[in-house]
Structure formats: structure tokens, C-alpha cells
Coordinates of C-alpha atoms and ligand atoms in Angstrom, one line a residue:
X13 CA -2.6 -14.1 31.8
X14 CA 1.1 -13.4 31.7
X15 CA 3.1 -15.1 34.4
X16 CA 4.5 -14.1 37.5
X17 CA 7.7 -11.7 37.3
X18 CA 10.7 -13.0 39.3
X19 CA 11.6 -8.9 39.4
X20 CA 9.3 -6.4 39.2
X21 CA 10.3 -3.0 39.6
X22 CA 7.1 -0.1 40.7
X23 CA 7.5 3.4 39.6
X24 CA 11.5 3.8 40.7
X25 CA 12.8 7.3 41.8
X26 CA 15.8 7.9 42.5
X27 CA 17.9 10.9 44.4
X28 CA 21.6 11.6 45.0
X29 CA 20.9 14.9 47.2
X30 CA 18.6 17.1 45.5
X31 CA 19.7 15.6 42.2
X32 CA 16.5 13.4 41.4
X33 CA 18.1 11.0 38.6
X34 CA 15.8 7.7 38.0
X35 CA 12.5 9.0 37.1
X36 CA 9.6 6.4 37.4
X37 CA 11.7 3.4 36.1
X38 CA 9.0 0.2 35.7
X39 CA 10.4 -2.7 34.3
X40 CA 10.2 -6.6 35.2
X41 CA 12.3 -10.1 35.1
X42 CA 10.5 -13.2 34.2
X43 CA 12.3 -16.6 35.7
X44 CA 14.8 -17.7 33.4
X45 CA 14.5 -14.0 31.1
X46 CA 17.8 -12.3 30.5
X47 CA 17.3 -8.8 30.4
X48 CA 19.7 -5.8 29.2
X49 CA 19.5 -2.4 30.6
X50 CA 21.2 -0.3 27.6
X51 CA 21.7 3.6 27.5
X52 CA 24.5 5.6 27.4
X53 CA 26.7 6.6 30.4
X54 CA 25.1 8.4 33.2
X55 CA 21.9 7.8 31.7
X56 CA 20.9 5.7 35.4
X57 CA 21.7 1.7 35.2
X58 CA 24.3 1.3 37.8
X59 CA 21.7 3.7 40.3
X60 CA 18.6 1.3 39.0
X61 CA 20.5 -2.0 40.1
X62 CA 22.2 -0.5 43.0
X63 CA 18.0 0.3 44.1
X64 CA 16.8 -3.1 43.8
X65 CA 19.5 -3.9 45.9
X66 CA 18.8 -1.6 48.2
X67 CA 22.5 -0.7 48.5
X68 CA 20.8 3.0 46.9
X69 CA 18.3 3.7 49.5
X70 CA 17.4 7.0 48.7
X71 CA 14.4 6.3 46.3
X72 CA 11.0 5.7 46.4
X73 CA 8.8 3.1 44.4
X74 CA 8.7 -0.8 44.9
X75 CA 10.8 -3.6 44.1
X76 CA 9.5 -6.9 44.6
X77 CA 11.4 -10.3 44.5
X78 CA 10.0 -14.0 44.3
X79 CA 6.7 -12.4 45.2
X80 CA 7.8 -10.3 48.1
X81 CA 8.2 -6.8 48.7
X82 CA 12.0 -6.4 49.5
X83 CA 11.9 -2.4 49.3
X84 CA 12.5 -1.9 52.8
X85 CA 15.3 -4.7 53.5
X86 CA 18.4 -4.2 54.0
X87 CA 21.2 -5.5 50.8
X88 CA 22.7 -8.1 52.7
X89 CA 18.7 -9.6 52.9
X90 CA 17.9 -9.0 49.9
X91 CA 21.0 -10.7 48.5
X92 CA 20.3 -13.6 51.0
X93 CA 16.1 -13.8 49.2
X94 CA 18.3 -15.0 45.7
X95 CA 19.5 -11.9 43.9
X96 CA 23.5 -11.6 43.1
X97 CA 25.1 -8.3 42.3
X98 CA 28.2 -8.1 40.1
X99 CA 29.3 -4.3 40.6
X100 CA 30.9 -2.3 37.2
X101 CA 34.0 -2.7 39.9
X102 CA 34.2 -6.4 40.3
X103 CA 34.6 -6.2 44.3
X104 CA 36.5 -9.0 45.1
X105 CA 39.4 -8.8 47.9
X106 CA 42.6 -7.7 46.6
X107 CA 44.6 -9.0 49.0
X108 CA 43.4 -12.3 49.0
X109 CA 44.4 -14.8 46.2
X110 CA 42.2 -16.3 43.8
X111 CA 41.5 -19.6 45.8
X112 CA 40.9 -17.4 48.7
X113 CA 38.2 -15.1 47.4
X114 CA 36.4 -18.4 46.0
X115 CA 36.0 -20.2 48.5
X116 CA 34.9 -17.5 51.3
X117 CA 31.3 -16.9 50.4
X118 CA 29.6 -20.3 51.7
X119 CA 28.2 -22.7 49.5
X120 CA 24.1 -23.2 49.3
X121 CA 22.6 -26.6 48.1
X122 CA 22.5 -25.8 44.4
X123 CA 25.7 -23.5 44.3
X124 CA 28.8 -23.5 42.3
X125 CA 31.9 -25.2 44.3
X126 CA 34.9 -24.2 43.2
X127 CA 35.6 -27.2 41.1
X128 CA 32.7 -26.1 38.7
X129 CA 34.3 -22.7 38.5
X130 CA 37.3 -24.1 37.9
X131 CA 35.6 -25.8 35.0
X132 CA 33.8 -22.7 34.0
X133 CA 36.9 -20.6 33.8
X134 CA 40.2 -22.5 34.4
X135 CA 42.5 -19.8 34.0
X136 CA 41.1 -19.3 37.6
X137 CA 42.9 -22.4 38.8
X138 CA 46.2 -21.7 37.4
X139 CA 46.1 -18.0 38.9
X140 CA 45.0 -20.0 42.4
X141 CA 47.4 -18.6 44.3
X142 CA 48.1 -15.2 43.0
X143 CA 46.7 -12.2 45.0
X144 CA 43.5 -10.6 43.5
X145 CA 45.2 -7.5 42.9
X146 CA 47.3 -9.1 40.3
X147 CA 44.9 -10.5 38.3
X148 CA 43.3 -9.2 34.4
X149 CA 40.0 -6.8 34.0
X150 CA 39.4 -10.0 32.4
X151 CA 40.1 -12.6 35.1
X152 CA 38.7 -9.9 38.3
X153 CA 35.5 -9.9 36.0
X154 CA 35.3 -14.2 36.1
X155 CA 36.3 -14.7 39.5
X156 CA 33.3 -12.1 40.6
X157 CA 30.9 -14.0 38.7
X158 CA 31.8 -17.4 40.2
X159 CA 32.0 -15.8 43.4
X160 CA 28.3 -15.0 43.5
X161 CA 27.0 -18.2 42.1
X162 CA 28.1 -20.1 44.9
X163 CA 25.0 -18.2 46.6
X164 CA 23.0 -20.6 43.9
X165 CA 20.8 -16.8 42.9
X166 CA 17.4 -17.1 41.8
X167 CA 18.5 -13.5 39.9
X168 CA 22.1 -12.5 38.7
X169 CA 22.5 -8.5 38.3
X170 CA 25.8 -8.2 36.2
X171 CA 26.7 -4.0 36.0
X172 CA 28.7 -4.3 32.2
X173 CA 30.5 -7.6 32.3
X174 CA 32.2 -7.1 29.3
X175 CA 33.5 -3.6 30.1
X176 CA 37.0 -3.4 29.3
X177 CA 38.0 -6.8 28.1
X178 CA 39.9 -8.6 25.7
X179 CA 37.1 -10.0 22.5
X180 CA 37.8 -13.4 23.5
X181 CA 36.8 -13.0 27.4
X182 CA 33.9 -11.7 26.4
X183 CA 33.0 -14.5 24.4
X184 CA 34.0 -16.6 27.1
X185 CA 31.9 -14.7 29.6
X186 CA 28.8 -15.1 27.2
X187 CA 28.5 -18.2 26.6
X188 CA 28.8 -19.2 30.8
X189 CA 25.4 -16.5 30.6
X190 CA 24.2 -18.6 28.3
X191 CA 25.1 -22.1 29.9
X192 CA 23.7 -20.3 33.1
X193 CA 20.2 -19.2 31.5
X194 CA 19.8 -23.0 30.0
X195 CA 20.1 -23.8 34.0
X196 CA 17.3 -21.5 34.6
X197 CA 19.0 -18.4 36.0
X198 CA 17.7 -15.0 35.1
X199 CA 20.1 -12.1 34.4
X200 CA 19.4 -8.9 34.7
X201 CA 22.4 -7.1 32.8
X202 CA 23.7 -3.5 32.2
X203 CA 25.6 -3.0 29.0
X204 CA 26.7 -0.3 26.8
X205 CA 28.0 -3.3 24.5
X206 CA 25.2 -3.5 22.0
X207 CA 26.9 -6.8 20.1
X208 CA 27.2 -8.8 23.4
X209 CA 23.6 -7.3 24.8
X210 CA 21.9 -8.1 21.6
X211 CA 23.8 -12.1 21.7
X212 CA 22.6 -13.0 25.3
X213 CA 19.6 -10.4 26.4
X214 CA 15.2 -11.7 25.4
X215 CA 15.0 -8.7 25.9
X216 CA 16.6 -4.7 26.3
X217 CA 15.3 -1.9 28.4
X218 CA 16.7 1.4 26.7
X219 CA 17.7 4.5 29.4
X220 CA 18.0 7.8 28.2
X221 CA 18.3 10.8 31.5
X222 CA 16.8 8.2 33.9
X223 CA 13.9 6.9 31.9
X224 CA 12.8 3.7 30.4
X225 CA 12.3 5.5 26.7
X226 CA 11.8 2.5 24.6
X227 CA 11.7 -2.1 25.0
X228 CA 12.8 -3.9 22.4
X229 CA 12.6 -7.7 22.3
X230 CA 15.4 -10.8 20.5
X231 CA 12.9 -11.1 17.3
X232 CA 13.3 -6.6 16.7
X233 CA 16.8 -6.1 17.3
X234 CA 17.4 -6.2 13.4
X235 CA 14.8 -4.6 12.4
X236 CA 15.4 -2.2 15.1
X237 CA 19.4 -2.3 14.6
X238 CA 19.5 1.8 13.7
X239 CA 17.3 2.7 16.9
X240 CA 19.5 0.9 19.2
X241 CA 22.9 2.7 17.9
X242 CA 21.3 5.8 18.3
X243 CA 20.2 5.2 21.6
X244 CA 24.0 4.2 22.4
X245 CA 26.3 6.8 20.6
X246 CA 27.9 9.9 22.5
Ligands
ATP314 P1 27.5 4.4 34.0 O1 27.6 3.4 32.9 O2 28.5 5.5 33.8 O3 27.6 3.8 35.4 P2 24.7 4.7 34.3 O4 23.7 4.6 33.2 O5 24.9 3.4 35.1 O6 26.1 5.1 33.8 P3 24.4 6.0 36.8 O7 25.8 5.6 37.3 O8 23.2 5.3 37.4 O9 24.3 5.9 35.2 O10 24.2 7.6 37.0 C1 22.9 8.2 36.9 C2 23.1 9.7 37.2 O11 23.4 9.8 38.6 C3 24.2 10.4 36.5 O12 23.8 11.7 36.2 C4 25.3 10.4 37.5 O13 26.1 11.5 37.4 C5 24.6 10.5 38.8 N1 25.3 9.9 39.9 C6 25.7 8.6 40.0 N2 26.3 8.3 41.2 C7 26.3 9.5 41.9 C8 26.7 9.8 43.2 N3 27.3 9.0 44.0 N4 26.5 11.1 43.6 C9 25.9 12.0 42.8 N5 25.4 11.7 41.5 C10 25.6 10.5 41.1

């Protein structure tokens, strides 16, 4: 029998008013699994992320977590169960500096301190005392990540980490995911990035109009290469 999902997400709707735009969404996160969600834009990622976190509430369907059924809790519980959220708009505190926005989540046993994101990304400790408002796509995008992993997640949802940036960030940014996975984080990750998806994800979930149309695992991706552009281009 397979194992255990970490994630597993139960026949997900999901409504902005009467505008019904996830439409039966199952998919699933093994421990340790990265997993893309890939699909043009509009076609429902952020909403499907923004549901497991239950900071979308108007949907129906079932997401459960570490074997629990965390549909009905609130984000800031569901966050505290092990799953991180990196929204498409970096939320970190503008007015604060760089040191500041680090070290104001608390720590939990098995978190990164700030001296390991300081290693991770030390560009972060020579901007230490600038505000957050002055910092790179780039940089905004690294200090949200460490920000969350001082949480130490079971489950890190990253909404297109690589949107925006400079090649060599997103290098940068990759291999952390990978250093992070070979710790035994899953990632659940939302990309319209096909190169960096393909580099980091076991395995891609493609969206078109708020369905799941088509799963594609590492070992297909070349020989599935023309699907997945397709899927992608405007
Ligand atoms: P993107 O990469 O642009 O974020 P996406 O695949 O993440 O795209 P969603 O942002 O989940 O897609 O959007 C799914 C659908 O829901 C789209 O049709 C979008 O227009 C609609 N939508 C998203 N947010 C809202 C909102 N706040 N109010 C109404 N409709 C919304």
C-alpha cells in the first residue's frame, strides 16, 4: 500500500461570490515530496493554496494535514499544525529592517535561527539593517522564506518563488529547496517557471480553468517536455 500523504486535498471547490473557480481539485503531498502546481495565470493555484490554508474559506471539500482534518481551522492553526505559506507577495513588514522581520516570528526546537539564514542567504546580513521596503524582488523573496522556517514546517507552500527575479537568485533559491528537501521538508510549490519547476518538483500537478487536467512525474518531464509548454503558454 502507498504511504501516508503529509497533504491530502478531498474534492476542493472553490467560490469568489458566485464565481465558482476550483472545481473538484484532489491532489496529495507525501513527506519529503516536492510538488509543483503549474498552469497558466488565473487558471486557480494561489486560490488552491490560499484553501488549504484556510485563509480562502469559501470552499467546500477536505484538506487534511499530518493525518488530521484541518478544514474547519482557522489559518493561524493551521499554520501552527506545520504548514508555512510564502504568498506571490512576499508579506514581510516594510517598515521593519531585515534583522527585525527575522527575528520576530519565534523560534521552534528544529527552526532556522537567524545565523542559519544568514548562512543560507548572506546578502540578508549585510542588508540587516535596512528597512524591508528597500530591499530586491530578490532579497523580499529570501527573507520570506527564512522567515517561515524558523516555524521548523512539516510542509512549505511557496506561491512562485522565482517570479520576478534575477537568473542567479533563482538558482540561489533552488538549490536552499533542494538543501531543504535533503532535510526532509516537503514543498508544495506554484510556478509558471517550467525550467525551475521541472529542476526541483517529483512531481507537477497541471491547472487548466480550475482543474487538475493532467500529473506528470521527474522520470516524464522529457518525454512529456511538448505537453508541459502547452499547458504553460498564453
Ligand atoms: P496567478 O498566477 O495569476 O495567481 P492562479 O493560477 O494562482 O493565477 P488564482 O489566483 O487562484 O489563479 O485565480 C483563479 C481564478 O479566481 C481566476 O479566474 C481569478 O480571476 C479568480 N480570482 C482570484 N482572486 C479573486 C478575488 N479576490 N475575487 C474574485 N475572483 C478572484
Amino acid at each position: 500500500p502507498a504511504q501516508t500523504p503529509l497533504l491530502s486535498v478531498r474534492d476542493l471547490n472553490a467560490y469568489y461570490g458566485q464565481s465558482h473557480v476550483l472545481h473538484g481539485i484532489n491532489l496529495h503531498v507525501n513527506p519529503g515530496e516536492v510538488v509543483s502546481l503549474i498552469g497558466r495565470n488565473g487558471a486557480g493555484k494561489t486560490t488552491t493554496l490560499k484553501s488549504i490554508m484556510g485563509v480562502h474559506r469559501q470552499r467546500t471539500g477536505t484538506v487534511t494535514f499530518a493525518g488530521q482534518d484541518v478544514t474547519r481551522l482557522p489559518s493561524n492553526r493551521v499554520a501552527a499544525r506545520g504548514l508555512a505559506w510564502v504568498p506571490e507577495e512576499r508579506a514581510i513588514l516594510s517598515s521593519l529592517t531585515v534583522r527585525e522581520n527575522l527575528e520576530l516570528p519565534p523560534t521552534r526546537p528544529g527552526g532556522w535561527t537567524s545565523e542559519r539564514a544568514y548562512e543560507a542567504f548572506p546578502v540578508l546580513r549585510e542588508r540587516g539593517h535596512h528597512p524591508g521596503s528597500k530591499l530586491s524582488g530578490g532579497e523580499q523573496q529570501m527573507l520570506a522564506i527564512v522567515r517561515v522556517l524558523r516555524s521548523a514546517p512539516k510542509l512549505l507552500l511557496l506561491d512562485e518563488p522565482s517570479e520576478g527575479l534575477a537568473p542567479v537568485i533563482v538558482q540561489h533559491i533552488g538549490r536552499i529547496i533542494e538543501d531543504l528537501r535533503r532535510e526532509g521538508l516537503a514543498v508544495l510549490l506554484v510556478e509558471q517557471n517550467l525550467k525551475f519547476a521541472t529542476r526541483l518538483a517529483d512531481r507537477h500537478y497541471v491547472f487548466v480553468d480550475g482543474e487538475i487536467v493532467d500529473e506528470v512525474r521527474r522520470e516524464d518531464v522529457d518525454a512529456r517536455d511538448a505537453d508541459l509548454l502547452r499547458y504553460l503558454s498564453v
